[in-house]
Every structure is written in C-alpha cells, then in structure tokens.
mmCIF file of C-alpha atoms in Angstrom:
data_model
loop_
_atom_site.group_PDB
_atom_site.id
_atom_site.type_symbol
_atom_site.label_atom_id
_atom_site.label_comp_id
_atom_site.label_asym_id
_atom_site.label_seq_id
_atom_site.Cartn_x
_atom_site.Cartn_y
_atom_site.Cartn_z
ATOM 1 C CA MET A 126 193.950 -66.579 -78.234
ATOM 2 C CA SER A 127 196.698 -68.441 -80.015
ATOM 3 C CA TYR A 128 197.897 -67.261 -83.379
ATOM 4 C CA VAL A 129 196.185 -67.611 -86.738
ATOM 5 C CA GLU A 130 198.465 -68.665 -89.573
ATOM 6 C CA MET A 131 198.050 -67.191 -93.039
ATOM 7 C CA PRO A 132 200.018 -68.302 -96.091
ATOM 8 C CA GLY A 133 202.841 -66.079 -97.328
ATOM 9 C CA ALA A 134 205.140 -66.306 -100.354
ATOM 10 C CA GLN A 135 208.305 -67.198 -98.387
ATOM 11 C CA VAL A 136 207.045 -67.796 -94.840
ATOM 12 C CA PRO A 137 203.684 -68.190 -93.127
ATOM 13 C CA ILE A 138 202.263 -65.078 -91.444
ATOM 14 C CA ARG A 139 201.476 -65.765 -87.789
ATOM 15 C CA MET A 140 198.829 -63.330 -86.522
ATOM 16 C CA TRP A 141 197.819 -62.780 -82.904
ATOM 17 C CA THR A 142 194.616 -61.113 -84.045
ATOM 18 C CA ASP A 143 191.672 -61.800 -86.298
ATOM 19 C CA PRO A 144 192.857 -61.175 -89.876
ATOM 20 C CA ALA A 145 189.402 -59.809 -90.698
ATOM 21 C CA SER A 146 189.983 -56.975 -88.230
ATOM 22 C CA VAL A 147 193.170 -55.810 -89.980
ATOM 23 C CA GLU A 148 192.887 -53.012 -92.539
ATOM 24 C CA ASP A 149 193.426 -54.087 -96.158
ATOM 25 C CA VAL A 150 196.481 -51.868 -96.673
ATOM 26 C CA ALA A 151 198.152 -53.444 -93.626
ATOM 27 C CA LEU A 152 197.370 -56.975 -94.858
ATOM 28 C CA ARG A 153 198.964 -56.100 -98.204
ATOM 29 C CA GLN A 154 202.056 -54.866 -96.390
ATOM 30 C CA LEU A 155 202.320 -58.140 -94.483
ATOM 31 C CA GLN A 156 202.001 -60.114 -97.718
ATOM 32 C CA ASN A 157 204.688 -57.889 -99.266
ATOM 33 C CA VAL A 158 207.073 -58.510 -96.373
ATOM 34 C CA ALA A 159 206.526 -62.257 -96.726
ATOM 35 C CA THR A 160 207.886 -62.075 -100.295
ATOM 36 C CA LEU A 161 211.363 -60.895 -99.243
ATOM 37 C CA PRO A 162 214.008 -63.512 -100.131
ATOM 38 C CA TRP A 163 215.860 -63.071 -96.836
ATOM 39 C CA ILE A 164 212.876 -63.502 -94.502
ATOM 40 C CA LYS A 165 212.773 -66.432 -92.064
ATOM 41 C CA GLY A 166 209.680 -65.541 -90.056
ATOM 42 C CA LEU A 167 206.896 -62.980 -89.589
ATOM 43 C CA ALA A 168 204.836 -62.542 -86.417
ATOM 44 C CA VAL A 169 201.976 -60.034 -86.224
ATOM 45 C CA MET A 170 200.890 -58.475 -82.953
ATOM 46 C CA PRO A 171 197.261 -57.673 -81.987
ATOM 47 C CA ASP A 172 197.926 -53.907 -82.246
ATOM 48 C CA VAL A 173 198.971 -54.192 -85.910
ATOM 49 C CA HIS A 174 198.238 -51.280 -88.245
ATOM 50 C CA TYR A 175 199.514 -49.650 -91.416
ATOM 51 C CA GLY A 176 202.995 -48.100 -91.395
ATOM 52 C CA LYS A 177 205.715 -47.010 -93.804
ATOM 53 C CA GLY A 178 206.860 -50.077 -95.752
ATOM 54 C CA ALA A 179 206.199 -52.543 -92.947
ATOM 55 C CA THR A 180 203.228 -52.511 -90.595
ATOM 56 C CA VAL A 181 203.464 -51.216 -87.063
ATOM 57 C CA GLY A 182 203.011 -54.223 -84.792
ATOM 58 C CA SER A 183 205.111 -56.716 -86.746
ATOM 59 C CA VAL A 184 208.161 -58.807 -85.896
ATOM 60 C CA ILE A 185 210.328 -59.692 -88.879
ATOM 61 C CA ALA A 186 213.182 -62.195 -88.658
ATOM 62 C CA MET A 187 215.752 -62.192 -91.443
ATOM 63 C CA ARG A 188 218.987 -64.016 -92.062
ATOM 64 C CA ASP A 189 221.984 -61.940 -93.158
ATOM 65 C CA ALA A 190 219.753 -58.946 -93.956
ATOM 66 C CA VAL A 191 217.850 -56.132 -92.301
ATOM 67 C CA CYS A 192 215.114 -53.816 -93.566
ATOM 68 C CA PRO A 193 215.355 -50.264 -92.130
ATOM 69 C CA ALA A 194 211.641 -49.581 -92.705
ATOM 70 C CA ALA A 195 210.854 -52.690 -90.623
ATOM 71 C CA VAL A 196 212.488 -50.989 -87.632
ATOM 72 C CA GLY A 197 210.499 -47.769 -87.819
ATOM 73 C CA VAL A 198 211.856 -44.294 -88.307
ATOM 74 C CA ASP A 199 211.958 -43.444 -84.593
ATOM 75 C CA ILE A 200 214.810 -45.846 -83.888
ATOM 76 C CA GLY A 201 214.819 -47.127 -80.312
ATOM 77 C CA CYS A 202 211.417 -45.721 -79.409
ATOM 78 C CA GLY A 203 210.207 -47.428 -76.260
ATOM 79 C CA MET A 204 208.983 -47.275 -72.683
ATOM 80 C CA SER A 205 210.250 -46.971 -69.122
ATOM 81 C CA ALA A 206 208.299 -47.436 -65.899
ATOM 82 C CA VAL A 207 209.096 -47.510 -62.205
ATOM 83 C CA LYS A 208 207.008 -48.330 -59.141
ATOM 84 C CA THR A 209 207.317 -45.858 -56.276
ATOM 85 C CA SER A 210 206.711 -46.125 -52.532
ATOM 86 C CA LEU A 211 203.943 -43.517 -52.839
ATOM 87 C CA THR A 212 200.290 -44.499 -52.719
ATOM 88 C CA ALA A 213 197.161 -42.868 -54.072
ATOM 89 C CA ASN A 214 196.586 -41.350 -50.628
ATOM 90 C CA ASP A 215 199.816 -39.352 -50.974
ATOM 91 C CA LEU A 216 198.551 -37.554 -54.071
ATOM 92 C CA PRO A 217 196.792 -34.174 -53.769
ATOM 93 C CA GLY A 218 193.264 -33.688 -55.047
ATOM 94 C CA ASP A 219 194.479 -31.122 -57.574
ATOM 95 C CA LEU A 220 197.229 -32.588 -59.747
ATOM 96 C CA SER A 221 197.720 -29.538 -61.975
ATOM 97 C CA ARG A 222 200.804 -28.380 -60.049
ATOM 98 C CA LEU A 223 202.462 -31.787 -60.420
ATOM 99 C CA ARG A 224 201.780 -31.773 -64.141
ATOM 100 C CA SER A 225 203.215 -28.240 -64.456
ATOM 101 C CA LYS A 226 206.380 -29.217 -62.583
ATOM 102 C CA ILE A 227 206.893 -32.197 -64.880
ATOM 103 C CA GLU A 228 206.453 -29.990 -67.942
ATOM 104 C CA GLU A 229 208.986 -27.519 -66.512
ATOM 105 C CA ALA A 230 211.568 -30.262 -65.963
ATOM 106 C CA ILE A 231 211.110 -32.193 -69.228
ATOM 107 C CA PRO A 232 210.846 -30.239 -72.499
ATOM 108 C CA VAL A 233 208.098 -31.493 -74.832
ATOM 109 C CA GLY A 234 207.420 -31.211 -78.556
ATOM 110 C CA ARG A 235 210.410 -29.676 -80.299
ATOM 111 C CA GLY A 236 211.717 -28.243 -77.048
ATOM 112 C CA MET A 237 215.199 -28.929 -75.747
ATOM 113 C CA HIS A 238 217.287 -28.172 -72.669
ATOM 114 C CA ASP A 239 219.191 -24.893 -72.508
ATOM 115 C CA SER A 240 222.304 -26.823 -71.502
ATOM 116 C CA PRO A 241 223.077 -30.548 -71.774
ATOM 117 C CA VAL A 242 221.652 -32.908 -69.151
ATOM 118 C CA THR A 243 224.253 -35.500 -68.129
ATOM 119 C CA PRO A 244 224.083 -38.519 -65.799
ATOM 120 C CA ASP A 245 226.564 -37.050 -63.300
ATOM 121 C CA ARG A 246 223.824 -34.603 -62.316
ATOM 122 C CA PHE A 247 221.863 -37.409 -60.661
ATOM 123 C CA HIS A 248 222.894 -39.380 -57.587
ATOM 124 C CA GLY A 249 223.248 -43.073 -58.327
ATOM 125 C CA LEU A 250 223.027 -42.787 -62.107
ATOM 126 C CA ALA A 251 225.839 -44.598 -63.927
ATOM 127 C CA THR A 252 228.237 -42.336 -65.810
ATOM 128 C CA ALA A 253 230.523 -45.009 -67.263
ATOM 129 C CA GLY A 254 230.592 -45.002 -71.048
ATOM 130 C CA TRP A 255 228.928 -41.599 -71.419
ATOM 131 C CA ASP A 256 231.931 -39.906 -73.048
ATOM 132 C CA ASP A 257 232.500 -42.949 -75.253
ATOM 133 C CA PHE A 258 228.855 -42.852 -76.351
ATOM 134 C CA TRP A 259 229.106 -39.249 -77.495
ATOM 135 C CA GLY A 260 232.533 -39.892 -79.001
ATOM 136 C CA ARG A 261 230.925 -42.425 -81.328
ATOM 137 C CA PHE A 262 228.622 -39.736 -82.744
ATOM 138 C CA GLY A 263 231.549 -38.783 -84.969
ATOM 139 C CA GLY A 264 231.162 -42.117 -86.731
ATOM 140 C CA VAL A 265 227.513 -41.753 -87.772
ATOM 141 C CA ALA A 266 226.350 -40.789 -91.257
ATOM 142 C CA ASP A 267 227.733 -37.483 -92.529
ATOM 143 C CA ALA A 268 224.169 -36.439 -93.349
ATOM 144 C CA VAL A 269 223.375 -35.894 -89.654
ATOM 145 C CA LYS A 270 226.745 -35.104 -88.047
ATOM 146 C CA PHE A 271 225.978 -31.399 -88.078
ATOM 147 C CA ARG A 272 223.041 -32.109 -85.714
ATOM 148 C CA GLU A 273 225.310 -32.888 -82.766
ATOM 149 C CA GLU A 274 224.521 -29.766 -80.700
ATOM 150 C CA ARG A 275 220.809 -30.369 -81.109
ATOM 151 C CA ALA A 276 221.173 -34.070 -80.300
ATOM 152 C CA VAL A 277 223.050 -33.189 -77.098
ATOM 153 C CA LYS A 278 220.460 -30.658 -75.918
ATOM 154 C CA GLN A 279 217.528 -32.906 -76.829
ATOM 155 C CA MET A 280 218.858 -35.686 -74.620
ATOM 156 C CA GLY A 281 216.357 -35.986 -71.775
ATOM 157 C CA THR A 282 213.384 -34.554 -73.707
ATOM 158 C CA LEU A 283 210.025 -36.032 -74.609
ATOM 159 C CA GLY A 284 209.283 -35.144 -78.231
ATOM 160 C CA GLY A 285 205.796 -35.038 -79.749
ATOM 161 C CA GLY A 286 203.179 -37.301 -81.289
ATOM 162 C CA ASN A 287 202.162 -40.202 -79.067
ATOM 163 C CA HIS A 288 205.046 -39.723 -76.620
ATOM 164 C CA PHE A 289 204.071 -39.080 -73.015
ATOM 165 C CA VAL A 290 205.041 -38.905 -69.366
ATOM 166 C CA GLU A 291 202.511 -40.278 -66.883
ATOM 167 C CA VAL A 292 201.877 -40.667 -63.189
ATOM 168 C CA CYS A 293 199.755 -43.790 -62.699
ATOM 169 C CA ILE A 294 198.088 -45.768 -59.927
ATOM 170 C CA ASP A 295 197.934 -49.565 -59.998
ATOM 171 C CA SER A 296 195.118 -51.780 -58.727
ATOM 172 C CA ASP A 297 196.705 -51.923 -55.265
ATOM 173 C CA GLY A 298 196.926 -48.129 -54.979
ATOM 174 C CA SER A 299 200.673 -47.852 -55.610
ATOM 175 C CA VAL A 300 201.938 -44.904 -57.658
ATOM 176 C CA TRP A 301 204.003 -45.572 -60.787
ATOM 177 C CA LEU A 302 205.951 -43.271 -63.075
ATOM 178 C CA MET A 303 205.923 -44.111 -66.769
ATOM 179 C CA LEU A 304 207.186 -42.552 -69.983
ATOM 180 C CA HIS A 305 207.296 -43.201 -73.706
ATOM 181 C CA SER A 306 209.847 -41.640 -76.042
ATOM 182 C CA GLY A 307 212.522 -42.425 -78.606
ATOM 183 C CA SER A 308 215.669 -41.137 -80.258
ATOM 184 C CA ARG A 309 214.079 -37.787 -80.952
ATOM 185 C CA ASN A 310 214.530 -36.448 -84.452
ATOM 186 C CA ILE A 311 218.138 -37.644 -84.709
ATOM 187 C CA GLY A 312 217.057 -41.295 -85.026
ATOM 188 C CA LYS A 313 214.421 -40.358 -87.601
ATOM 189 C CA GLU A 314 217.005 -38.559 -89.746
ATOM 190 C CA LEU A 315 219.404 -41.498 -89.540
ATOM 191 C CA ALA A 316 216.603 -43.918 -90.499
ATOM 192 C CA GLU A 317 215.473 -41.839 -93.469
ATOM 193 C CA HIS A 318 219.059 -41.442 -94.672
ATOM 194 C CA HIS A 319 219.664 -45.197 -94.654
ATOM 195 C CA ILE A 320 216.302 -46.044 -96.231
ATOM 196 C CA GLY A 321 217.316 -43.750 -99.079
ATOM 197 C CA VAL A 322 220.681 -45.501 -99.408
ATOM 198 C CA ALA A 323 219.076 -48.957 -99.392
ATOM 199 C CA GLN A 324 216.538 -48.066 -102.075
ATOM 200 C CA LYS A 325 219.364 -47.395 -104.566
ATOM 201 C CA LEU A 326 221.135 -50.735 -104.099
ATOM 202 C CA PRO A 327 220.934 -53.161 -107.057
ATOM 203 C CA HIS A 328 219.502 -56.097 -105.110
ATOM 204 C CA ASN A 329 216.483 -53.995 -104.084
ATOM 205 C CA GLN A 330 215.367 -52.949 -107.561
ATOM 206 C CA GLY A 331 212.871 -55.775 -108.097
ATOM 207 C CA LEU A 332 211.054 -55.531 -104.759
ATOM 208 C CA VAL A 333 207.263 -55.299 -104.666
ATOM 209 C CA ASP A 334 207.583 -52.209 -102.439
ATOM 210 C CA ARG A 335 210.663 -49.977 -102.617
ATOM 211 C CA ASP A 336 210.161 -49.049 -98.938
ATOM 212 C CA LEU A 337 211.111 -52.645 -98.068
ATOM 213 C CA ALA A 338 214.672 -52.171 -99.320
ATOM 214 C CA VAL A 339 217.198 -54.135 -97.252
ATOM 215 C CA PHE A 340 220.878 -54.141 -96.420
ATOM 216 C CA VAL A 341 222.651 -57.475 -96.710
ATOM 217 C CA ALA A 342 225.479 -58.873 -94.613
ATOM 218 C CA ASP A 343 229.143 -58.244 -95.336
ATOM 219 C CA THR A 344 228.585 -54.995 -97.244
ATOM 220 C CA PRO A 345 229.782 -51.499 -96.306
ATOM 221 C CA GLN A 346 226.198 -50.235 -96.423
ATOM 222 C CA MET A 347 225.092 -52.829 -93.850
ATOM 223 C CA ALA A 348 228.066 -51.979 -91.624
ATOM 224 C CA ALA A 349 227.257 -48.263 -91.782
ATOM 225 C CA TYR A 350 223.584 -48.872 -90.994
ATOM 226 C CA ARG A 351 224.311 -51.177 -88.065
ATOM 227 C CA ASN A 352 226.702 -48.613 -86.610
ATOM 228 C CA ASP A 353 224.116 -45.821 -86.767
ATOM 229 C CA LEU A 354 221.219 -48.073 -85.777
ATOM 230 C CA PHE A 355 222.833 -49.329 -82.575
ATOM 231 C CA TRP A 356 224.034 -45.818 -81.692
ATOM 232 C CA ALA A 357 220.496 -44.443 -82.099
ATOM 233 C CA GLN A 358 219.055 -47.289 -80.019
ATOM 234 C CA GLU A 359 221.496 -46.396 -77.257
ATOM 235 C CA TYR A 360 220.584 -42.713 -77.615
ATOM 236 C CA ALA A 361 216.909 -43.568 -77.128
ATOM 237 C CA ARG A 362 217.614 -45.661 -74.030
ATOM 238 C CA ASN A 363 219.827 -42.938 -72.549
ATOM 239 C CA ASN A 364 217.136 -40.394 -73.335
ATOM 240 C CA ARG A 365 214.553 -42.350 -71.345
ATOM 241 C CA THR A 366 216.994 -42.923 -68.484
ATOM 242 C CA LEU A 367 217.659 -39.205 -68.113
ATOM 243 C CA MET A 368 213.969 -38.310 -68.432
ATOM 244 C CA MET A 369 213.118 -40.791 -65.702
ATOM 245 C CA ALA A 370 215.847 -39.248 -63.507
ATOM 246 C CA LEU A 371 214.342 -35.792 -64.094
ATOM 247 C CA LEU A 372 210.877 -37.150 -63.324
ATOM 248 C CA LYS A 373 212.043 -38.771 -60.088
ATOM 249 C CA ASP A 374 213.602 -35.455 -59.030
ATOM 250 C CA VAL A 375 210.255 -33.724 -59.523
ATOM 251 C CA VAL A 376 208.500 -36.372 -57.438
ATOM 252 C CA ARG A 377 211.100 -36.149 -54.658
ATOM 253 C CA LYS A 378 210.655 -32.391 -54.437
ATOM 254 C CA GLU A 379 206.862 -32.432 -54.618
ATOM 255 C CA PHE A 380 206.502 -35.202 -52.017
ATOM 256 C CA LYS A 381 209.319 -34.362 -49.606
ATOM 257 C CA LYS A 382 207.383 -35.429 -46.519
ATOM 258 C CA ALA A 383 206.651 -38.875 -47.963
ATOM 259 C CA LYS A 384 210.337 -39.403 -48.853
ATOM 260 C CA PRO A 385 209.539 -41.499 -51.941
ATOM 261 C CA THR A 386 211.739 -44.405 -52.963
ATOM 262 C CA PHE A 387 211.790 -46.183 -56.320
ATOM 263 C CA GLU A 388 211.967 -49.822 -57.373
ATOM 264 C CA PRO A 389 214.246 -50.896 -60.272
ATOM 265 C CA GLU A 390 213.172 -49.463 -63.605
ATOM 266 C CA ILE A 391 211.529 -51.498 -66.335
ATOM 267 C CA SER A 392 212.676 -50.443 -69.799
ATOM 268 C CA CYS A 393 211.957 -51.786 -73.262
ATOM 269 C CA HIS A 394 212.500 -50.711 -76.848
ATOM 270 C CA HIS A 395 209.702 -51.277 -79.318
ATOM 271 C CA ASN A 396 211.292 -50.025 -82.576
ATOM 272 C CA TYR A 397 214.601 -51.831 -82.845
ATOM 273 C CA VAL A 398 216.802 -54.636 -84.129
ATOM 274 C CA ALA A 399 218.249 -57.475 -82.062
ATOM 275 C CA GLU A 400 220.564 -60.356 -82.926
ATOM 276 C CA GLU A 401 218.797 -63.528 -81.768
ATOM 277 C CA ARG A 402 218.966 -67.257 -82.460
ATOM 278 C CA TYR A 403 215.984 -69.397 -83.471
ATOM 279 C CA GLU A 404 215.852 -72.950 -84.815
ATOM 280 C CA GLY A 405 219.641 -73.061 -85.013
ATOM 281 C CA MET A 406 219.904 -69.870 -87.075
ATOM 282 C CA ASP A 407 221.425 -66.515 -86.144
ATOM 283 C CA LEU A 408 218.808 -63.993 -87.201
ATOM 284 C CA LEU A 409 218.333 -60.237 -87.212
ATOM 285 C CA VAL A 410 214.956 -59.659 -85.573
ATOM 286 C CA THR A 411 213.275 -56.314 -86.154
ATOM 287 C CA ARG A 412 210.472 -55.307 -83.847
ATOM 288 C CA LYS A 413 208.442 -52.388 -85.173
ATOM 289 C CA GLY A 414 205.787 -51.639 -82.615
ATOM 290 C CA ALA A 415 206.591 -54.754 -80.591
ATOM 291 C CA ILE A 416 208.513 -55.536 -77.407
ATOM 292 C CA ARG A 417 210.714 -58.460 -76.514
ATOM 293 C CA ALA A 418 208.817 -60.877 -74.256
ATOM 294 C CA GLY A 419 211.350 -63.573 -73.423
ATOM 295 C CA SER A 420 210.551 -65.873 -70.516
ATOM 296 C CA GLY A 421 210.417 -63.825 -67.315
ATOM 297 C CA GLU A 422 211.313 -60.521 -69.011
ATOM 298 C CA PHE A 423 209.321 -57.514 -67.873
ATOM 299 C CA GLY A 424 207.642 -55.287 -70.446
ATOM 300 C CA ILE A 425 205.244 -52.374 -70.716
ATOM 301 C CA ILE A 426 202.127 -52.277 -72.918
ATOM 302 C CA PRO A 427 200.433 -48.866 -72.763
ATOM 303 C CA GLY A 428 196.931 -47.976 -73.800
ATOM 304 C CA SER A 429 195.793 -44.502 -74.794
ATOM 305 C CA MET A 430 195.913 -41.318 -72.700
ATOM 306 C CA GLY A 431 192.650 -42.165 -70.966
ATOM 307 C CA THR A 432 192.494 -45.942 -70.641
ATOM 308 C CA GLY A 433 195.534 -47.140 -68.689
ATOM 309 C CA SER A 434 198.436 -49.512 -69.281
ATOM 310 C CA TYR A 435 199.831 -52.920 -68.328
ATOM 311 C CA ILE A 436 203.077 -54.143 -66.838
ATOM 312 C CA VAL A 437 203.655 -57.649 -68.184
ATOM 313 C CA LYS A 438 206.071 -60.543 -67.929
ATOM 314 C CA GLY A 439 207.054 -62.445 -71.065
ATOM 315 C CA LEU A 440 206.214 -66.128 -71.523
ATOM 316 C CA GLY A 441 208.994 -66.811 -74.039
ATOM 317 C CA ASN A 442 206.834 -67.895 -76.954
ATOM 318 C CA GLU A 443 209.238 -68.609 -79.808
ATOM 319 C CA LYS A 444 206.399 -68.697 -82.349
ATOM 320 C CA SER A 445 206.266 -64.904 -81.891
ATOM 321 C CA PHE A 446 210.076 -64.678 -81.717
ATOM 322 C CA ASN A 447 209.694 -63.938 -77.976
ATOM 323 C CA SER A 448 207.647 -60.830 -78.715
ATOM 324 C CA ALA A 449 204.456 -59.050 -77.678
ATOM 325 C CA SER A 450 202.566 -55.925 -78.667
ATOM 326 C CA HIS A 451 203.855 -52.450 -77.852
ATOM 327 C CA GLY A 452 200.507 -50.849 -77.050
ATOM 328 C CA ALA A 453 196.881 -50.608 -78.014
ATOM 329 C CA GLY A 454 197.632 -49.652 -81.617
ATOM 330 C CA ARG A 455 195.803 -47.044 -83.633
ATOM 331 C CA ARG A 456 192.483 -47.931 -85.234
ATOM 332 C CA MET A 457 192.352 -44.708 -87.257
ATOM 333 C CA SER A 458 194.867 -42.224 -88.605
ATOM 334 C CA ARG A 459 195.645 -38.927 -86.917
ATOM 335 C CA ASN A 460 193.809 -36.984 -89.604
ATOM 336 C CA ALA A 461 190.773 -39.259 -89.337
ATOM 337 C CA ALA A 462 190.736 -38.748 -85.558
ATOM 338 C CA LYS A 463 190.824 -34.970 -85.985
ATOM 339 C CA ARG A 464 187.893 -35.137 -88.396
ATOM 340 C CA ARG A 465 185.818 -37.420 -86.207
ATOM 341 C CA PHE A 466 186.431 -36.113 -82.674
ATOM 342 C CA SER A 467 186.158 -32.728 -80.962
ATOM 343 C CA THR A 468 187.776 -31.233 -77.863
ATOM 344 C CA LYS A 469 184.503 -32.018 -76.055
ATOM 345 C CA ASP A 470 184.984 -35.690 -76.952
ATOM 346 C CA LEU A 471 188.550 -35.468 -75.644
ATOM 347 C CA GLU A 472 187.334 -33.991 -72.346
ATOM 348 C CA ASP A 473 184.747 -36.754 -71.999
ATOM 349 C CA GLN A 474 187.223 -39.547 -72.767
ATOM 350 C CA THR A 475 189.945 -38.263 -70.414
ATOM 351 C CA GLN A 476 187.796 -37.560 -67.368
ATOM 352 C CA GLY A 477 189.785 -37.939 -64.168
ATOM 353 C CA VAL A 478 193.138 -37.428 -65.940
ATOM 354 C CA GLU A 479 195.145 -34.231 -65.465
ATOM 355 C CA CYS A 480 196.235 -33.608 -69.048
ATOM 356 C CA ARG A 481 195.949 -31.362 -72.072
ATOM 357 C CA LYS A 482 192.428 -31.312 -73.458
ATOM 358 C CA ASP A 483 192.945 -28.934 -76.401
ATOM 359 C CA SER A 484 192.724 -29.354 -80.171
ATOM 360 C CA GLY A 485 196.477 -30.008 -80.381
ATOM 361 C CA VAL A 486 196.079 -33.497 -78.900
ATOM 362 C CA VAL A 487 192.695 -34.562 -80.319
ATOM 363 C CA ASP A 488 194.583 -36.967 -82.614
ATOM 364 C CA GLU A 489 195.689 -38.822 -79.452
ATOM 365 C CA ILE A 490 192.136 -39.241 -78.124
ATOM 366 C CA PRO A 491 191.420 -42.702 -76.644
ATOM 367 C CA GLY A 492 188.775 -43.320 -79.311
ATOM 368 C CA ALA A 493 191.490 -43.330 -81.986
ATOM 369 C CA TYR A 494 193.060 -46.435 -80.431
ATOM 370 C CA LYS A 495 192.067 -50.085 -80.152
ATOM 371 C CA PRO A 496 190.740 -51.237 -76.746
ATOM 372 C CA ILE A 497 193.808 -52.123 -74.668
ATOM 373 C CA GLU A 498 191.969 -54.908 -72.775
ATOM 374 C CA GLN A 499 191.212 -56.664 -76.062
ATOM 375 C CA VAL A 500 194.835 -56.332 -77.173
ATOM 376 C CA ILE A 501 196.030 -57.897 -73.908
ATOM 377 C CA GLU A 502 193.491 -60.716 -74.138
ATOM 378 C CA GLN A 503 194.660 -61.634 -77.648
ATOM 379 C CA GLN A 504 198.218 -62.299 -76.455
ATOM 380 C CA ARG A 505 197.650 -64.363 -73.318
ATOM 381 C CA ASP A 506 200.095 -66.935 -74.714
ATOM 382 C CA LEU A 507 202.775 -64.236 -75.092
ATOM 383 C CA VAL A 508 202.648 -62.361 -71.772
ATOM 384 C CA GLN A 509 201.369 -62.580 -68.227
ATOM 385 C CA VAL A 510 199.856 -59.438 -66.687
ATOM 386 C CA VAL A 511 201.766 -58.268 -63.603
ATOM 387 C CA ALA A 512 200.002 -54.970 -62.921
ATOM 388 C CA LYS A 513 197.302 -52.791 -64.443
ATOM 389 C CA LEU A 514 197.938 -49.057 -64.256
ATOM 390 C CA LYS A 515 195.553 -46.112 -64.652
ATOM 391 C CA GLN A 516 197.039 -42.706 -65.343
ATOM 392 C CA VAL A 517 196.056 -39.704 -63.238
ATOM 393 C CA VAL A 518 198.545 -37.302 -64.858
ATOM 394 C CA CYS A 519 199.463 -37.400 -68.549
ATOM 395 C CA VAL A 520 201.954 -35.019 -70.132
ATOM 396 C CA LYS A 521 201.739 -35.225 -73.926
ATOM 397 C CA GLY A 522 204.374 -34.106 -76.398
#
C-alpha cells in the first residue's frame, strides 16, 4: 500500500497502515505530535502502537528541535544480522546445546560480564576509537556517571524485554545469526534524565502532553542532550558488535568441522536521532521504532519469537523520510498478553523453535504481535524484501 494522509495541526500525518486499525490512544498521540511548533513532518509505520509521549513506529522530523520521548528510552536500540556459510544441513537435530552455549557466552536480563569485553579480544574487530569512546563517558550527565563500572561490564550483553539472539534459516537453507538489543539500562537512565530536564523548560509549559517536551537549538540543554544521545547510540552499536563477535565465536566452536565464515554484518538502529536534509531543510529526524531505509540500504525487520524476520533493502521513499518499520509491532500490552495467553499457548506458537517456553516470556508470545507478513506488505513502497528468515533458536532476555 501507499500511505494514507490524515490532517494534523501543523503537518499532515502520513500513515503506512489503515488508521482504523490503530488504537485510539496511539492516534491521539500522533495528533499531539502534529501540534508541536517545531515539527516539519510525521510518518507512521505499519507497526505503530502506543508509547511514552510519542508512539512506537513513528518518524518525526523537526527543525532546530528534538523531542527525547520521540527517540524512545532505550536509546540506540536496534538490530544486527549476518549470513553464515552454514546451511540447515549443518545443524544438529537437537539445538538445546547450541542455545545453552549462546546463553553462557552472552549474559541476558540484568546479567553482565565478570570482566569487561573489549574488541581486542576478537580477531579482525576494529579497536580504533575504543579508548576515546570510553573517555567521553566522563562528559555525560552527572546523574549517571556513577554507573560507569556497570556500563563497562554490561557491554556485550543482551538485556531483557523483547531483546533476543537468534539462529535463523532463510528460504534457501542458509544459516543466519541475528540479535536485537540496545544501550542497556545506561541509555534508559540518560533518556529519563533529559526528559525530566526538558519538561521544566519554559517553552514546554503549554504543550498538550508534557512527555513531548523538546530541546531547542543553540541552548546548553540541547548541547548536553545531543552529547549524551550520540554517546548512547554509539554504546548501543558497540554493544551489538561485541555480542555478534561473541555469537560468532560460539558458532565457530560448535561447528569446527564446517569451518563457518561470515558475510558482512547488517546493522541498524531503530530508536535514534539522525541529522538529515529534506526539501532544502536540515532536520533532526527521530525514529522511534523505525529504521532508516534509504535507497539501497540494508535493514532488518523482525517478527515475533515464533514467526520469523525479513532482511530488506530500502527504496529511498522521502515521503517516509527514508524510513521503514522496525518489526511486527505489538497489538496488545505485556500485561494483556499475560492475562490472555498461557505457557501452553506459548509452546503451541513456538513449535520448532529452541527457546524458553516458561511463564517469564509469555508476554513475548507471537500472538501479542501483529502479523509480520501484513506489516511487510503495507510498506512495499518503502522496502524490498531480500531474504525471509525463520528462527530455529531464540534466546530471550
């Protein structure tokens, strides 16, 4: 489908989904965002759903301003994927050992490494800029500086919620490695700190929703936020890079005879800010639950833990600010999923996947998400499908 355009106070709301399918609270959030004086465009992805301040699945372009809640609290959250030389025939019938080895190598939930994981531990991984990156931690908000030891030891860890590590097979039988994670709790604390700062600024006092508070250009508050924002985005990318290195090590050890090799990694943020130019204007584009899909750019759009995912190539549609969805998108809250589904439902919906099937992950059940095929179909003018993947191992946070 192409987009549907709805009227908004300052800008039209371009929606790559049927507005009737969007929950009322999310529609109100979109209308609220469209009232912001600084907004220059709003694109809505097919996986849109309610979020804090701004919906998940929205792309907001502003001039000389940025809204921290429109980035998402897990700054830099995103995906990485890599195609391997392994095929489905190389995989054992029982994948429980592989899953266990992944869980041993990559801490999940609130877990962290006993000692820091650094890029010099891995052959071929770039080490340039690593010391400079950590040196810049001293310049982030005082409110989180004391978290440095935890931030260091959490580098290369998965986290919880909807984060995952997967081993997948594509339609041709090739094995892929894929993971989803962010800036761990350090990005969340930075985001919440700056949202609190923004809410107290005079220019934000008349907003329809205080969670939509913004920073404006050429102010010390904007400078401080940009510094912490871009550091956290880099943290998230480094985190995924190190996790993928750990995952590759597991695969090398478990499949020594096959001597696996790996193609170049695909990596994309889906909670972040980028400086981009549209219609002759330099804009700050926030993607909250959306990926960049510039012409020829590779991206990853995952489904739920039982349905599979897509590798895509962007078509460069400027109406969406060169963006596409970040996944299937939730169709019910975590609490609603826990009330509606049982562990038996989880077992039924994740048949053929080596994964947790206990009450702790019922909120991540496939039935709590929108159908990924429908989400892909609704954005055929935004991305081209390159590969469809089906997970056979899923490690949840």
